[in-house]
Short mmCIF file of N, CA and C in Angstrom, two decimals:
data_model
loop_
_atom_site.label_atom_id
_atom_site.label_comp_id
_atom_site.label_asym_id
_atom_site.label_seq_id
_atom_site.Cartn_x
_atom_site.Cartn_y
_atom_site.Cartn_z
N UNK V 1 -6.26 6.05 -0.21
CA UNK V 1 -6.15 5.24 0.98
C UNK V 1 -7.49 5.29 1.70
N UNK V 2 -7.90 4.17 2.21
CA UNK V 2 -9.19 4.10 2.89
C UNK V 2 -9.07 4.25 4.40
N UNK V 3 -8.00 3.74 4.97
CA UNK V 3 -7.83 3.73 6.43
C UNK V 3 -6.40 4.09 6.80
N UNK V 4 -6.20 4.66 7.98
CA UNK V 4 -4.83 4.96 8.41
C UNK V 4 -4.04 3.67 8.58
N UNK V 5 -2.77 3.71 8.19
CA UNK V 5 -1.90 2.56 8.34
C UNK V 5 -1.93 1.58 7.19
N UNK V 6 -2.77 1.82 6.18
CA UNK V 6 -2.79 0.92 5.03
C UNK V 6 -1.51 1.08 4.23
N UNK V 7 -1.07 -0.01 3.62
CA UNK V 7 0.08 0.01 2.73
C UNK V 7 -0.30 0.78 1.47
N UNK V 8 0.50 1.75 1.08
CA UNK V 8 0.21 2.54 -0.11
C UNK V 8 0.98 1.99 -1.31
N UNK V 9 0.29 1.85 -2.43
CA UNK V 9 0.92 1.38 -3.66
C UNK V 9 0.40 2.15 -4.87
N UNK V 10 -0.07 3.38 -4.65
CA UNK V 10 -0.75 4.09 -5.73
C UNK V 10 0.18 4.84 -6.67
N UNK V 11 1.49 4.84 -6.43
CA UNK V 11 2.42 5.37 -7.44
C UNK V 11 3.80 4.73 -7.26
N UNK V 12 4.66 4.95 -8.26
CA UNK V 12 5.96 4.28 -8.29
C UNK V 12 6.92 4.71 -7.20
N UNK V 13 6.64 5.77 -6.49
CA UNK V 13 7.56 6.21 -5.43
C UNK V 13 7.63 5.21 -4.27
N UNK V 14 6.67 4.31 -4.21
CA UNK V 14 6.64 3.31 -3.13
C UNK V 14 7.44 2.05 -3.47
N UNK V 15 7.89 1.90 -4.72
CA UNK V 15 8.59 0.69 -5.14
C UNK V 15 9.85 0.40 -4.33
N UNK V 16 10.74 1.38 -4.07
CA UNK V 16 11.94 1.06 -3.29
C UNK V 16 11.63 0.47 -1.90
N UNK V 17 10.68 1.04 -1.21
CA UNK V 17 10.31 0.52 0.10
C UNK V 17 9.68 -0.86 0.02
N UNK V 18 8.87 -1.09 -1.01
CA UNK V 18 8.26 -2.40 -1.19
C UNK V 18 9.30 -3.46 -1.54
N UNK V 19 10.35 -3.06 -2.27
CA UNK V 19 11.44 -3.99 -2.58
C UNK V 19 12.16 -4.42 -1.30
N UNK V 20 12.39 -3.46 -0.41
CA UNK V 20 13.03 -3.79 0.88
C UNK V 20 12.14 -4.73 1.68
N UNK V 21 10.87 -4.41 1.76
CA UNK V 21 9.92 -5.26 2.48
C UNK V 21 9.91 -6.67 1.91
N UNK V 22 9.87 -6.79 0.59
CA UNK V 22 9.82 -8.12 -0.02
C UNK V 22 11.12 -8.89 0.20
N UNK V 23 12.26 -8.20 0.18
CA UNK V 23 13.54 -8.87 0.42
C UNK V 23 13.61 -9.42 1.84
N UNK V 24 13.16 -8.64 2.81
CA UNK V 24 13.16 -9.09 4.21
C UNK V 24 12.22 -10.28 4.38
N UNK V 25 11.06 -10.20 3.76
CA UNK V 25 10.10 -11.31 3.86
C UNK V 25 10.66 -12.57 3.22
N UNK V 26 11.28 -12.43 2.04
CA UNK V 26 11.82 -13.59 1.33
C UNK V 26 12.97 -14.21 2.12
N UNK V 27 13.80 -13.38 2.73
CA UNK V 27 14.93 -13.86 3.53
C UNK V 27 14.45 -14.71 4.69
N UNK V 28 13.30 -14.38 5.23
CA UNK V 28 12.73 -15.13 6.35
C UNK V 28 11.89 -16.31 5.89
N UNK V 29 11.84 -16.54 4.56
CA UNK V 29 11.10 -17.68 4.03
C UNK V 29 9.61 -17.45 3.85
N UNK V 30 9.19 -16.20 3.91
CA UNK V 30 7.77 -15.89 3.77
C UNK V 30 7.41 -15.55 2.33
N UNK V 31 6.14 -15.64 2.04
CA UNK V 31 5.60 -15.22 0.75
C UNK V 31 4.58 -14.12 1.03
N UNK V 32 4.34 -13.30 0.03
CA UNK V 32 3.41 -12.18 0.21
C UNK V 32 2.31 -12.23 -0.83
N UNK V 33 1.16 -11.74 -0.44
CA UNK V 33 0.07 -11.49 -1.37
C UNK V 33 -0.39 -10.07 -1.13
N UNK V 34 -1.08 -9.50 -2.10
CA UNK V 34 -1.59 -8.15 -1.92
C UNK V 34 -3.06 -8.14 -2.31
N UNK V 35 -3.85 -7.57 -1.46
CA UNK V 35 -5.27 -7.41 -1.75
C UNK V 35 -5.52 -5.95 -2.09
N UNK V 36 -6.06 -5.70 -3.27
CA UNK V 36 -6.39 -4.33 -3.66
C UNK V 36 -7.71 -3.94 -3.03
N UNK V 37 -7.77 -2.70 -2.57
CA UNK V 37 -8.97 -2.24 -1.87
C UNK V 37 -9.32 -0.85 -2.35
N UNK V 38 -10.54 -0.66 -2.78
CA UNK V 38 -11.06 0.66 -3.13
C UNK V 38 -12.23 0.93 -2.20
N UNK V 39 -12.05 1.86 -1.30
CA UNK V 39 -13.09 2.13 -0.30
C UNK V 39 -14.28 2.88 -0.89
N UNK V 40 -14.09 3.47 -2.07
CA UNK V 40 -15.18 4.19 -2.70
C UNK V 40 -15.74 5.29 -1.80
N UNK V 41 -17.05 5.35 -1.69
CA UNK V 41 -17.67 6.42 -0.90
C UNK V 41 -17.45 6.26 0.60
N UNK V 42 -16.94 5.12 1.03
CA UNK V 42 -16.67 4.89 2.45
C UNK V 42 -15.27 5.37 2.86
N UNK V 43 -14.47 5.85 1.90
CA UNK V 43 -13.11 6.31 2.19
C UNK V 43 -13.14 7.55 3.08
N UNK V 44 -12.13 7.69 3.90
CA UNK V 44 -11.99 8.85 4.77
C UNK V 44 -11.46 10.01 3.93
N UNK V 45 -12.20 11.09 3.83
CA UNK V 45 -11.87 12.21 2.95
C UNK V 45 -10.48 12.79 3.22
N UNK V 46 -10.04 12.82 4.45
CA UNK V 46 -8.74 13.40 4.79
C UNK V 46 -7.58 12.62 4.18
N UNK V 47 -7.79 11.37 3.80
CA UNK V 47 -6.73 10.54 3.23
C UNK V 47 -6.71 10.55 1.71
N UNK V 48 -7.59 11.29 1.06
CA UNK V 48 -7.68 11.29 -0.39
C UNK V 48 -6.78 12.36 -0.99
N UNK V 49 -6.26 12.08 -2.18
CA UNK V 49 -5.33 12.99 -2.85
C UNK V 49 -6.05 14.06 -3.67
N UNK V 50 -7.28 13.85 -4.05
CA UNK V 50 -8.08 14.82 -4.79
C UNK V 50 -7.33 15.50 -5.93
N UNK V 51 -6.96 14.70 -6.93
CA UNK V 51 -6.37 15.23 -8.15
C UNK V 51 -4.89 15.49 -8.12
N UNK V 52 -4.23 15.17 -7.04
CA UNK V 52 -2.78 15.37 -6.98
C UNK V 52 -2.07 14.19 -7.58
#
């Protein structure tokens, strides 16, 4: 994660929550897109998993 509050999608444990989010969005007639972001060396070290 690069910044606090970013949507996390880096492992399958987030799928159930993303399914709920997508169902709510679809029910309201919305569509979603996702932009992948790799902060690289600009990432905040406290938010990194470091091999976990």
